[in-house]
mmCIF file of C-alpha atoms and ligand atoms in Angstrom:
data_model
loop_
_atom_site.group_PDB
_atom_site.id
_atom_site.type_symbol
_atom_site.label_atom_id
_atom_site.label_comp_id
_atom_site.label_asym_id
_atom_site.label_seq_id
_atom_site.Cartn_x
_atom_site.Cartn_y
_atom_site.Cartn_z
ATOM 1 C CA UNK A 1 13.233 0.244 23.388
ATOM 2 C CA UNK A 2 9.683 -1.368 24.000
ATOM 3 C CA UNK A 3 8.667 -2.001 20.260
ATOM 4 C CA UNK A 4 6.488 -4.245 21.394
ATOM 5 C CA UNK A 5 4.106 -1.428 22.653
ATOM 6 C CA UNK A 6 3.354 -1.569 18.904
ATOM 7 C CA UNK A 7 2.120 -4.382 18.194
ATOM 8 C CA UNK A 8 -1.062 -3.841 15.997
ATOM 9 C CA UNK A 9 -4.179 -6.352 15.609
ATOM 10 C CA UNK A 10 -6.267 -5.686 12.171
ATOM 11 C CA UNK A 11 -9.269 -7.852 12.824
ATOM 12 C CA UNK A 12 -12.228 -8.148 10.742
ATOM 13 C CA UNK A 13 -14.483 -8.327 13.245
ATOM 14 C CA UNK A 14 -17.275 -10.022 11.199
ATOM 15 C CA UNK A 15 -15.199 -12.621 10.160
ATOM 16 C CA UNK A 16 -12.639 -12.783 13.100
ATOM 17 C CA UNK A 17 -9.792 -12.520 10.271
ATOM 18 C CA UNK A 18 -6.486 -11.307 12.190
ATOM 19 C CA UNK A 19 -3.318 -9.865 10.983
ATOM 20 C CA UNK A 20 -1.183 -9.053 13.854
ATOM 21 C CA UNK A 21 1.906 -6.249 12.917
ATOM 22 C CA UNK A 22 4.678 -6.141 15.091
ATOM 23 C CA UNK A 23 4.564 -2.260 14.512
ATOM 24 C CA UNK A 24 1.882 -0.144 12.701
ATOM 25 C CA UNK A 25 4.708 0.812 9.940
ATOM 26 C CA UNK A 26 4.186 -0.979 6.480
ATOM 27 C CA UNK A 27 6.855 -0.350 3.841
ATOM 28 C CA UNK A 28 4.805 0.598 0.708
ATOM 29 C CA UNK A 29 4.877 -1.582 -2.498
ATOM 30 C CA UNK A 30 6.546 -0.320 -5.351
ATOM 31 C CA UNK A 31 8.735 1.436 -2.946
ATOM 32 C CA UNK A 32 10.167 -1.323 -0.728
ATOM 33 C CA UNK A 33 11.330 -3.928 -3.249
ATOM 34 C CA UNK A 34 10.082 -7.840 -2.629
ATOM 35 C CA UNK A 35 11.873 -8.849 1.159
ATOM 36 C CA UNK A 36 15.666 -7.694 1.566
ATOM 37 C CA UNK A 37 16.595 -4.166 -0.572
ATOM 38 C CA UNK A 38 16.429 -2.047 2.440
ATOM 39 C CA UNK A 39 18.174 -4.380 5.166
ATOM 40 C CA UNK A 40 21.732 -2.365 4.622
ATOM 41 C CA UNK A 41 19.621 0.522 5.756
ATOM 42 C CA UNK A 42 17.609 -0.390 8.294
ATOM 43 C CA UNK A 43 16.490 -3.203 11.145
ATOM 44 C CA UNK A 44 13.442 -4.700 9.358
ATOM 45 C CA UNK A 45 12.503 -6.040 12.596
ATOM 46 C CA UNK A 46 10.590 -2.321 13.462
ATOM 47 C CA UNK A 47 8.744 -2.948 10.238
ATOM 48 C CA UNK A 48 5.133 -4.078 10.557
ATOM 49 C CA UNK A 49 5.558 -5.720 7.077
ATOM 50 C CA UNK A 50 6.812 -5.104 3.614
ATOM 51 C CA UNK A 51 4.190 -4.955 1.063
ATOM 52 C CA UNK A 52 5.856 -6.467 -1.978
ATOM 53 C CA UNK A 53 6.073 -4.545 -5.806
ATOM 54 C CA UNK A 54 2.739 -5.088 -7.205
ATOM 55 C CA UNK A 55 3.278 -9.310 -8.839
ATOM 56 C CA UNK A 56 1.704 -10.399 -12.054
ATOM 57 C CA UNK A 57 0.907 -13.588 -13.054
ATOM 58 C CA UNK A 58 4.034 -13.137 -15.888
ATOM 59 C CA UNK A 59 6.935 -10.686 -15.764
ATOM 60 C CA UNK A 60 6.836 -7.484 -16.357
ATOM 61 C CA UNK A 61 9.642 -4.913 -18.283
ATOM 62 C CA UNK A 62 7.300 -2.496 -17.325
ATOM 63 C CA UNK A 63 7.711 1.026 -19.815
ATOM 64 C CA UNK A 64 9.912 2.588 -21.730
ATOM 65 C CA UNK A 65 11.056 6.446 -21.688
ATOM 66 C CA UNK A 66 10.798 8.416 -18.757
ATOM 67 C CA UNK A 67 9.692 6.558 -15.806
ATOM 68 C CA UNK A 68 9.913 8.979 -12.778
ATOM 69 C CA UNK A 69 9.155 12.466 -13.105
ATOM 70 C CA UNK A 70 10.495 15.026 -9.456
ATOM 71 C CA UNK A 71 7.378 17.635 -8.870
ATOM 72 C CA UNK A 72 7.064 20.031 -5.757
ATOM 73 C CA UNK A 73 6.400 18.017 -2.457
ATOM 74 C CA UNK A 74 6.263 14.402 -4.320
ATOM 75 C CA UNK A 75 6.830 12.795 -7.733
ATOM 76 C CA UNK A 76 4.805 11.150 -10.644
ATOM 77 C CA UNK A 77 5.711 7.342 -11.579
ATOM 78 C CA UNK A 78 4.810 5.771 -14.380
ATOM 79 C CA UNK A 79 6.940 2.616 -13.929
ATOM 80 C CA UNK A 80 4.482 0.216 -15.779
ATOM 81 C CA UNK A 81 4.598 -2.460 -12.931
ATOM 82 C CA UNK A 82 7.992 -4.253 -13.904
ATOM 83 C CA UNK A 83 8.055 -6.735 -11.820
ATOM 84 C CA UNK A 84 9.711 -10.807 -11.588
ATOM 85 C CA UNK A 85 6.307 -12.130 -12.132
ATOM 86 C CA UNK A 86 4.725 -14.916 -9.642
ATOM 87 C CA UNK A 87 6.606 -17.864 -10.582
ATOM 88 C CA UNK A 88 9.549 -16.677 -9.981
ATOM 89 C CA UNK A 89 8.551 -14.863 -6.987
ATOM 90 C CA UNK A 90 7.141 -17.748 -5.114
ATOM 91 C CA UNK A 91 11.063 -19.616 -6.459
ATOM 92 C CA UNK A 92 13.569 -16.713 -5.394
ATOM 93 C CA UNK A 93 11.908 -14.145 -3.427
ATOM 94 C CA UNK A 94 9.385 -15.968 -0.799
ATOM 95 C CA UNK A 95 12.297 -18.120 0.479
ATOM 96 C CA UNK A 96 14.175 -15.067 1.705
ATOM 97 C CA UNK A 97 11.260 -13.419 3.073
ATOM 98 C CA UNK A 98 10.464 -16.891 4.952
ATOM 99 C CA UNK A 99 14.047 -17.596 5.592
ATOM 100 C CA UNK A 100 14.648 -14.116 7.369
ATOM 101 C CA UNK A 101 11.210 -13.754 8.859
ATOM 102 C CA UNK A 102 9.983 -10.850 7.630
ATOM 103 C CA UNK A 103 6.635 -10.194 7.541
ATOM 104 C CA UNK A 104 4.668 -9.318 3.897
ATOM 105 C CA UNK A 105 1.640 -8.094 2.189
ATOM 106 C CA UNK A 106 1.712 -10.202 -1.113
ATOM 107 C CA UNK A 107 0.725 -7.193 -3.230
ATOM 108 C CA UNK A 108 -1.012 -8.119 -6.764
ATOM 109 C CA UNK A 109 -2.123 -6.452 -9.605
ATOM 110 C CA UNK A 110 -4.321 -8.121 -12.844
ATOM 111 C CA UNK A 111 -5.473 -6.981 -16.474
ATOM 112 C CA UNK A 112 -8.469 -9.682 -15.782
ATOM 113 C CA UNK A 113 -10.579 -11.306 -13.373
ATOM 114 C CA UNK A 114 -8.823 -14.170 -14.071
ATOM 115 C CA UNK A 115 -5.796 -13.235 -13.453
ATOM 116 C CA UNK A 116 -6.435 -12.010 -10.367
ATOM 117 C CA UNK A 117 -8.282 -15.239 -9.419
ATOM 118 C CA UNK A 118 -5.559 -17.486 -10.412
ATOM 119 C CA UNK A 119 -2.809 -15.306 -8.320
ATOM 120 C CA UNK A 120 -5.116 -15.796 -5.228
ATOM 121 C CA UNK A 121 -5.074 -19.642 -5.645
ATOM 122 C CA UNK A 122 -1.485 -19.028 -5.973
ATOM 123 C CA UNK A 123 -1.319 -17.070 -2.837
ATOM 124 C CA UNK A 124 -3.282 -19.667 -1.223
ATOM 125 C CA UNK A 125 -1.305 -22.785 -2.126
ATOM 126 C CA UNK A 126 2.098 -21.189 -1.044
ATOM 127 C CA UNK A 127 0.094 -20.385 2.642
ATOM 128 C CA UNK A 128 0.461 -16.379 2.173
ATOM 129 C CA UNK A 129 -1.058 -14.288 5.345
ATOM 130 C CA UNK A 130 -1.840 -11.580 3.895
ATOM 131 C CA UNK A 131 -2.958 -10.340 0.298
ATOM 132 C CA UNK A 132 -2.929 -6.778 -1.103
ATOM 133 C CA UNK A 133 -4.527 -6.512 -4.059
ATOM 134 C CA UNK A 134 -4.245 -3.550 -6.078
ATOM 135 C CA UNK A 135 -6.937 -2.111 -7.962
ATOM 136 C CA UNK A 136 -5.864 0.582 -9.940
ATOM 137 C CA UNK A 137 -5.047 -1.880 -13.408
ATOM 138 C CA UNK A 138 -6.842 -1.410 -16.328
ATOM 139 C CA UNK A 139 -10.020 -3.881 -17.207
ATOM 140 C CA UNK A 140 -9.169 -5.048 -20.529
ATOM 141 C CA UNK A 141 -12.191 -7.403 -20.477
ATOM 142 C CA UNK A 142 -14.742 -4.404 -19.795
ATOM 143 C CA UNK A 143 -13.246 -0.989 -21.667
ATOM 144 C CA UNK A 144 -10.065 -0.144 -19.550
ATOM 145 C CA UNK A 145 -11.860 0.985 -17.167
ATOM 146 C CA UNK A 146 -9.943 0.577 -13.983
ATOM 147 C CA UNK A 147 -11.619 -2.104 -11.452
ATOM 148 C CA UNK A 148 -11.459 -0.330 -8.937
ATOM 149 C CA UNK A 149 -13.395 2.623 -10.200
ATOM 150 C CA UNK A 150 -16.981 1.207 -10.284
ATOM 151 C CA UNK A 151 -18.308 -0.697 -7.612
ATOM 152 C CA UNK A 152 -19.894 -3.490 -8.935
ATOM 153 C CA UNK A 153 -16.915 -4.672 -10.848
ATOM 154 C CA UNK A 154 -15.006 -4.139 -7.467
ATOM 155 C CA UNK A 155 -17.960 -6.350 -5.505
ATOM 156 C CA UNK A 156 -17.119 -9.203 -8.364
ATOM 157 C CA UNK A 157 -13.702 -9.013 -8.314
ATOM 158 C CA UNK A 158 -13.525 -8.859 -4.234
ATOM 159 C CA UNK A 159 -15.745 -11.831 -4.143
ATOM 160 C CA UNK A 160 -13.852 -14.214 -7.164
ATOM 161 C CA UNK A 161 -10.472 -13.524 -4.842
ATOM 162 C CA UNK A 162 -11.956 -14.300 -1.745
ATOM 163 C CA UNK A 163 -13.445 -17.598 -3.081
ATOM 164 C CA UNK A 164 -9.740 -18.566 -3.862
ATOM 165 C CA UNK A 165 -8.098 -17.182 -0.838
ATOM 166 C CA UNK A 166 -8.873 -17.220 3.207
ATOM 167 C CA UNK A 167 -6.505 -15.146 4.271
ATOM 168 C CA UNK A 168 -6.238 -11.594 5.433
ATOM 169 C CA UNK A 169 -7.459 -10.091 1.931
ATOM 170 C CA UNK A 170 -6.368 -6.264 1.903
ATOM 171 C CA UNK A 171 -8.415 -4.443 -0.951
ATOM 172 C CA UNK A 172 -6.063 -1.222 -2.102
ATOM 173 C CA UNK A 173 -8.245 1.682 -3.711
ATOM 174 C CA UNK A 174 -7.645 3.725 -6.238
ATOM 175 C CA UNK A 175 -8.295 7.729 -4.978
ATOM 176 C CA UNK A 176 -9.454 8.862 -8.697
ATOM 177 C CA UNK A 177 -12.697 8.306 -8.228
ATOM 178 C CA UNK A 178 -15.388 11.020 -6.951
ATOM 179 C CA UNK A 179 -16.952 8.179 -4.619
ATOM 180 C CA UNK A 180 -14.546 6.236 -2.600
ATOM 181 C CA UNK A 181 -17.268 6.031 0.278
ATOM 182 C CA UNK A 182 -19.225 2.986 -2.382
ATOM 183 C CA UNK A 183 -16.199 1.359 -3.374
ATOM 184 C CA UNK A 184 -14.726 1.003 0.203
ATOM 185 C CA UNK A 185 -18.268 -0.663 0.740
ATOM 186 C CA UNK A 186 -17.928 -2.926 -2.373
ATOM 187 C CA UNK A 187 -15.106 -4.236 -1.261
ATOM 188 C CA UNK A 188 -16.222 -4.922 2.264
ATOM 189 C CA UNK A 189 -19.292 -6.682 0.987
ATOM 190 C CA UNK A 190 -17.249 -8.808 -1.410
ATOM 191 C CA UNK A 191 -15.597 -10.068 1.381
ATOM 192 C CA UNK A 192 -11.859 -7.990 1.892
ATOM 193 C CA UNK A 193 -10.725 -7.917 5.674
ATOM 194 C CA UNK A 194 -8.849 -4.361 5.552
ATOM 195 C CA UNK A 195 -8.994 -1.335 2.797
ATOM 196 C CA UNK A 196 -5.858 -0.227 1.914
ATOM 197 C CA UNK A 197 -5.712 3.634 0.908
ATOM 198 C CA UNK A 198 -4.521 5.532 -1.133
ATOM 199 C CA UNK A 199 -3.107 4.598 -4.547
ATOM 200 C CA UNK A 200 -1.266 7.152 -6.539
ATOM 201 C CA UNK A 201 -3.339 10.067 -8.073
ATOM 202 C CA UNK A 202 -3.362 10.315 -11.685
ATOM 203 C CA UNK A 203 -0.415 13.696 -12.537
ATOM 204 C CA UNK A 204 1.136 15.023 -15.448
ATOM 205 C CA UNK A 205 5.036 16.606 -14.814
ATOM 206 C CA UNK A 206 5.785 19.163 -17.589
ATOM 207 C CA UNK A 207 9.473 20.442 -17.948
ATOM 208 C CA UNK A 208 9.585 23.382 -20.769
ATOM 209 C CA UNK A 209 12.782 25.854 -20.853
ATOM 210 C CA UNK A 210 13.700 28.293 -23.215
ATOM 211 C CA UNK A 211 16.771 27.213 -24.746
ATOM 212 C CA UNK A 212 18.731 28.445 -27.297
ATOM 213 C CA UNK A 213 15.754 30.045 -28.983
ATOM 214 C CA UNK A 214 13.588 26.904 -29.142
ATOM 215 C CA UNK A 215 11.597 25.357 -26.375
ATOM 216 C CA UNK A 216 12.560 22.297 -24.839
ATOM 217 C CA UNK A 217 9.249 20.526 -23.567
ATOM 218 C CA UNK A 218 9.221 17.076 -21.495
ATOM 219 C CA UNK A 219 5.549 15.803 -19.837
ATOM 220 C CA UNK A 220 5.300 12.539 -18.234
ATOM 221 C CA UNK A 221 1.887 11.497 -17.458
ATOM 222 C CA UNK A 222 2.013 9.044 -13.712
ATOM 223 C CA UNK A 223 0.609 8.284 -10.497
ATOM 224 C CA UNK A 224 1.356 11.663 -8.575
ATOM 225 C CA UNK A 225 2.932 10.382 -4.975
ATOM 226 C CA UNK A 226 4.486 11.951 -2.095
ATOM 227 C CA UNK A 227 3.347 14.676 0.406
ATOM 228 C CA UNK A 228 2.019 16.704 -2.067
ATOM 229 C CA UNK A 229 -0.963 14.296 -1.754
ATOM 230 C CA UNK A 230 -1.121 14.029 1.752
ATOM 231 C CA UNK A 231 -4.656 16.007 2.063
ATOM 232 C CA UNK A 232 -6.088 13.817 -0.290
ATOM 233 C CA UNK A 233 -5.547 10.960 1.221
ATOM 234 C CA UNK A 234 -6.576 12.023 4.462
ATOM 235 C CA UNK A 235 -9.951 13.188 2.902
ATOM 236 C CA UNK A 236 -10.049 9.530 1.655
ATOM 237 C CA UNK A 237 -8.865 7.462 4.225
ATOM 238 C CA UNK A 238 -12.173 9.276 6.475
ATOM 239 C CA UNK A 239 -14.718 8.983 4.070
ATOM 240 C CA UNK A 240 -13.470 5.052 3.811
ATOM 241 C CA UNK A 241 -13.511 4.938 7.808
ATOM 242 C CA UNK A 242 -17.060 6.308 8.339
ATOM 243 C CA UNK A 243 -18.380 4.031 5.504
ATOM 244 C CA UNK A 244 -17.094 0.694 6.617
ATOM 245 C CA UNK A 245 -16.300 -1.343 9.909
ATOM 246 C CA UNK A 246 -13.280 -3.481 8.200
ATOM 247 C CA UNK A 247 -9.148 -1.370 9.551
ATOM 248 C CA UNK A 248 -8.158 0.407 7.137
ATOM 249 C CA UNK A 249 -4.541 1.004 6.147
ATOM 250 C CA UNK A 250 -3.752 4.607 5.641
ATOM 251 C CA UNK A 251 -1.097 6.043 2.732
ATOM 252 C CA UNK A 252 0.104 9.221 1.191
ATOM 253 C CA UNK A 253 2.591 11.643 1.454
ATOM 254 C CA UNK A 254 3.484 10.056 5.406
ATOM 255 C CA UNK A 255 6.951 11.125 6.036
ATOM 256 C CA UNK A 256 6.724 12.263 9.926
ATOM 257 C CA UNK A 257 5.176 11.595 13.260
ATOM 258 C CA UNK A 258 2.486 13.997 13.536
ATOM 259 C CA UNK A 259 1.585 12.855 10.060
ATOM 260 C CA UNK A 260 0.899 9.402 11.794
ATOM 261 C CA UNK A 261 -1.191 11.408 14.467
ATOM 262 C CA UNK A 262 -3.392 12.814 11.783
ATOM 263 C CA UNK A 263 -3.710 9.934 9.884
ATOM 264 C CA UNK A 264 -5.344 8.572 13.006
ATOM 265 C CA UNK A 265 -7.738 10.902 13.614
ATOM 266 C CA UNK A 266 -8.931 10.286 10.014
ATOM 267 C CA UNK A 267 -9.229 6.253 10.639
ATOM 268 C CA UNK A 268 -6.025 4.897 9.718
ATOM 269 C CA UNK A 269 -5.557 1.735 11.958
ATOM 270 C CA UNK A 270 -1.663 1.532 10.405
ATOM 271 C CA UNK A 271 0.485 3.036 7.859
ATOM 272 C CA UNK A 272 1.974 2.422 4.876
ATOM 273 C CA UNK A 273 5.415 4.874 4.026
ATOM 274 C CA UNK A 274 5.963 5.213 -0.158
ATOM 275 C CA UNK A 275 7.683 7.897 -1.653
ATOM 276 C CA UNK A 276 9.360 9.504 1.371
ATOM 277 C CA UNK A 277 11.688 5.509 1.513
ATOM 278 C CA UNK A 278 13.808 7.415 -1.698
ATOM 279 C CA UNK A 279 14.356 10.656 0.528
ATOM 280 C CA UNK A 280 15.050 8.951 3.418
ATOM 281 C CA UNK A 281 15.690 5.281 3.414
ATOM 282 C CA UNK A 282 15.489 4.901 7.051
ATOM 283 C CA UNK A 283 12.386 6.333 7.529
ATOM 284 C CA UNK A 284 10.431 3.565 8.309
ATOM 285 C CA UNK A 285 12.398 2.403 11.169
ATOM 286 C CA UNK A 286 12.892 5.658 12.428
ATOM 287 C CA UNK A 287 9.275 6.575 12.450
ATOM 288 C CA UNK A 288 8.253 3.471 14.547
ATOM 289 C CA UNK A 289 11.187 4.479 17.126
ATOM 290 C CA UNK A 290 9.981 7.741 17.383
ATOM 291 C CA UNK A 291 6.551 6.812 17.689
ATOM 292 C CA UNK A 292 7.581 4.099 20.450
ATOM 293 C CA UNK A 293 9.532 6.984 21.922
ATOM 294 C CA UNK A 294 6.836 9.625 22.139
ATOM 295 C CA UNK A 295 4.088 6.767 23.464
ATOM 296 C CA UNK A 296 7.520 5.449 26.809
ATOM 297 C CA UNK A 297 7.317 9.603 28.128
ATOM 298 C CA UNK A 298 3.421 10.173 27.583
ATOM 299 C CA UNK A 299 2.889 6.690 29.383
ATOM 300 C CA UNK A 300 0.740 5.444 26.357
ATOM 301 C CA UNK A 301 0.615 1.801 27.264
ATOM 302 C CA UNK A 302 0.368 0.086 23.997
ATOM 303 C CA UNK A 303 -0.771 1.114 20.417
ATOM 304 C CA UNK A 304 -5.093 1.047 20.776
ATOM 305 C CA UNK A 305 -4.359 3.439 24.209
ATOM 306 C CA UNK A 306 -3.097 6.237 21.813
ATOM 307 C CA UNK A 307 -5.347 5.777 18.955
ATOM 308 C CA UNK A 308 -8.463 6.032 21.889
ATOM 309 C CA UNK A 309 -6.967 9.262 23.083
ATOM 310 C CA UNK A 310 -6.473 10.731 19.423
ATOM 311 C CA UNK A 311 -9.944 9.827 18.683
ATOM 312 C CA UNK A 312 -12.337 10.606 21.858
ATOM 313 C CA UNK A 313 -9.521 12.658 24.101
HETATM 314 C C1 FMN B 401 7.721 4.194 -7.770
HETATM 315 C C2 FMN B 401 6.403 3.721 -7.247
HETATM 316 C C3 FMN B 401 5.947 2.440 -7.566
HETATM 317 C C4 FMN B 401 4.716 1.984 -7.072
HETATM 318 N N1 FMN B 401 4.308 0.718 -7.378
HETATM 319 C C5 FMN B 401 3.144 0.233 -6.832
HETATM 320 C C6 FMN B 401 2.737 -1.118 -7.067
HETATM 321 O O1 FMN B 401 3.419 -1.907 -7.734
HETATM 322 N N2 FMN B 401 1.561 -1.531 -6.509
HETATM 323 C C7 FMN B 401 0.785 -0.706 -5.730
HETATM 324 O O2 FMN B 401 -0.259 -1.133 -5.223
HETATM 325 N N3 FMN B 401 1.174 0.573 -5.479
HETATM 326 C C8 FMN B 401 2.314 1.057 -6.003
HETATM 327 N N4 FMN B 401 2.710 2.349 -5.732
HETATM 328 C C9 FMN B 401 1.856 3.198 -4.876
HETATM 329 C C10 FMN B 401 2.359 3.254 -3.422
HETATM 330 O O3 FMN B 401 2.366 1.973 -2.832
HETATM 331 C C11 FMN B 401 1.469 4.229 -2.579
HETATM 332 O O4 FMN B 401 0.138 3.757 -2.621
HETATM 333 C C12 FMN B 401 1.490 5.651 -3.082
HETATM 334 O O5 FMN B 401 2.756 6.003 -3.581
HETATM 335 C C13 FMN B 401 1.074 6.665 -2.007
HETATM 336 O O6 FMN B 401 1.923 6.636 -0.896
HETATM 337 P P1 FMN B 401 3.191 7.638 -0.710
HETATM 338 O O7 FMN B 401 2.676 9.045 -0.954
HETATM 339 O O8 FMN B 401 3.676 7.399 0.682
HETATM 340 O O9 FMN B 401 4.181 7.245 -1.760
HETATM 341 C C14 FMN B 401 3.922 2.826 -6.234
HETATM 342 C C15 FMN B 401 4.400 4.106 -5.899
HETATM 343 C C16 FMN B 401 5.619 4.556 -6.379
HETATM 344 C C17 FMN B 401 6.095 5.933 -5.997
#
């Protein structure tokens, strides 16, 4: 099978900043573990990259209690971002990823700008191509306020990573915001090479039965994921395409081809697959075989040809 029709450039074209993907299909983070969890499933060579679970600069239990929550078409997470921490990710994880070649989005999250400053110097030091950073953590320094909900904190933050790190700096936004349009172009102005989108939405499950002549009453409060979100994110991923000229990355609620087609049309230059990994754990590789399938019998030649006649056919 001709993978290599593929093969995906994301180029800031300002900057010339390249990331090439072997295939347009990114394994989301948080769903995809940090390099090998899904190579009993699937050939990881099909895989664009892996982003990794969101690293902090120290470990992470992450919360207590009820961490996933099932709702119609998706879920709600609130997993707290448990995760190894960046020490011991650059000493256990990084040599497998190098070791078996995969390719990676370094995905980070930070409670300060600090934090997020010294994990790009990390990043940098340990020659890492490519850098999601994830917005949606709370500001302790300014309120709580999530930095990626108001664009001049975004700008500063954007711009203090980018002084640490030159390469491909992926800036992942947060869809709970009624503006995404001015933080898309925050980020692009501080300097990221590639918007990711979207982050979970903010949810609340509730589980109430009659039982026994009481009621029995469960609500977890998460990031709502899954293609229940789906329109959202396509509303997003548009209004982030027609505000800046950086690729952008398109997620939420992708599970099948045509959901790649219409992703497209809305702007997405590649794809990132979350939730729908824990339904089907092959669905990664099987959605870049079908989509090299479909592309071999309507003689697309490569990757751009189809995206130009999605766009302006
Ligand atoms: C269980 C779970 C954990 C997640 N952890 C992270 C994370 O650590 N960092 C991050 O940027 N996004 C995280 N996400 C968000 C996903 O990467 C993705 O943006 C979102 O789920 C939307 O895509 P989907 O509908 O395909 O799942 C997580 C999502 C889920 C379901």
């Amino acid at each position: 099978m001709g993978i290599e029709k593929l093969k995906t450039v994301l180029k800031n074209e300002k900057t010339n900043n390249t990331l090439i993907l072997k295939t347009p299909i990114i394994g989301a983070s948080g769903t995809y573990g940090y390099n090998i969890e899904y190579a009993d499933f699937i050939n990881l060579d099909y895989l664009g990259a892996i982003s990794t679970k969101g690293i902090t600069l120290e470990s992470r239990l992450g919360n207590d209690g009820d961490r996933i929550f099932e709702v119609q078409g998706g879920m709600i997470n609130r997993i707290g971002l448990e995760n190894v921490g960046i020490e011991n990710f650059i000493k256990e994880k990084l040599p497998v990823l190098k070791e078996k070649k995969i390719d990676f989005l370094l995905n980070i999250a930070g409670n300060t700008i600090e934090d997020y400053e010294k994990l790009a110097l990390i990043a940098s030091q340990n020659e890492i191509k490519a850098l999601e950073v994830n917005v949606s953590c709370p500001n302790v320094k300014q309120g709580c306020l999530e930095f990626g909900l108001n664009p001049e904190s975004l700008f500063s933050l954007t711009s203090k990573i980018r002084k640490n790190y030159k390469g491909f700096l992926i800036v992942k936004l947060s869809p709970n915001t009624s503006d995404i349009k001015s933080l898309a172009m925050a980020a692009e102005s501080g300097g990221a090479d590639c918007i990711s989108a979207i982050n979970t939405l903010r949810g609340l499950g509730v589980d109430i039965k009659y039982i026994g002549n009481k009621f029995i009453k469960k609500m977890v409060q998460g990031g709502l994921s899954g293609s229940c979100i789906k329109p959202v994110a396509l509303y997003m991923v548009n209004q982030i395409k027609n505000a800046v000229k950086i690729p952008v990355i398109a997620m939420g609620g992708i599970c099948k081809l045509s959901d790649l087609f219409e992703f497209i049309l809305a702007g997405a230059d590649a794809f990132q697959i979350g939730t729908a990994n824990f339904q089907t754990p092959s669905i990664c590789t099987s959605l870049a075989l079908e989509l090299c399938e479909f592309m071999e019998k309507n003689n697309f030649y490569d990757f751009e040809t189809l995206k130009g006649a999605i766009l302006n056919g």
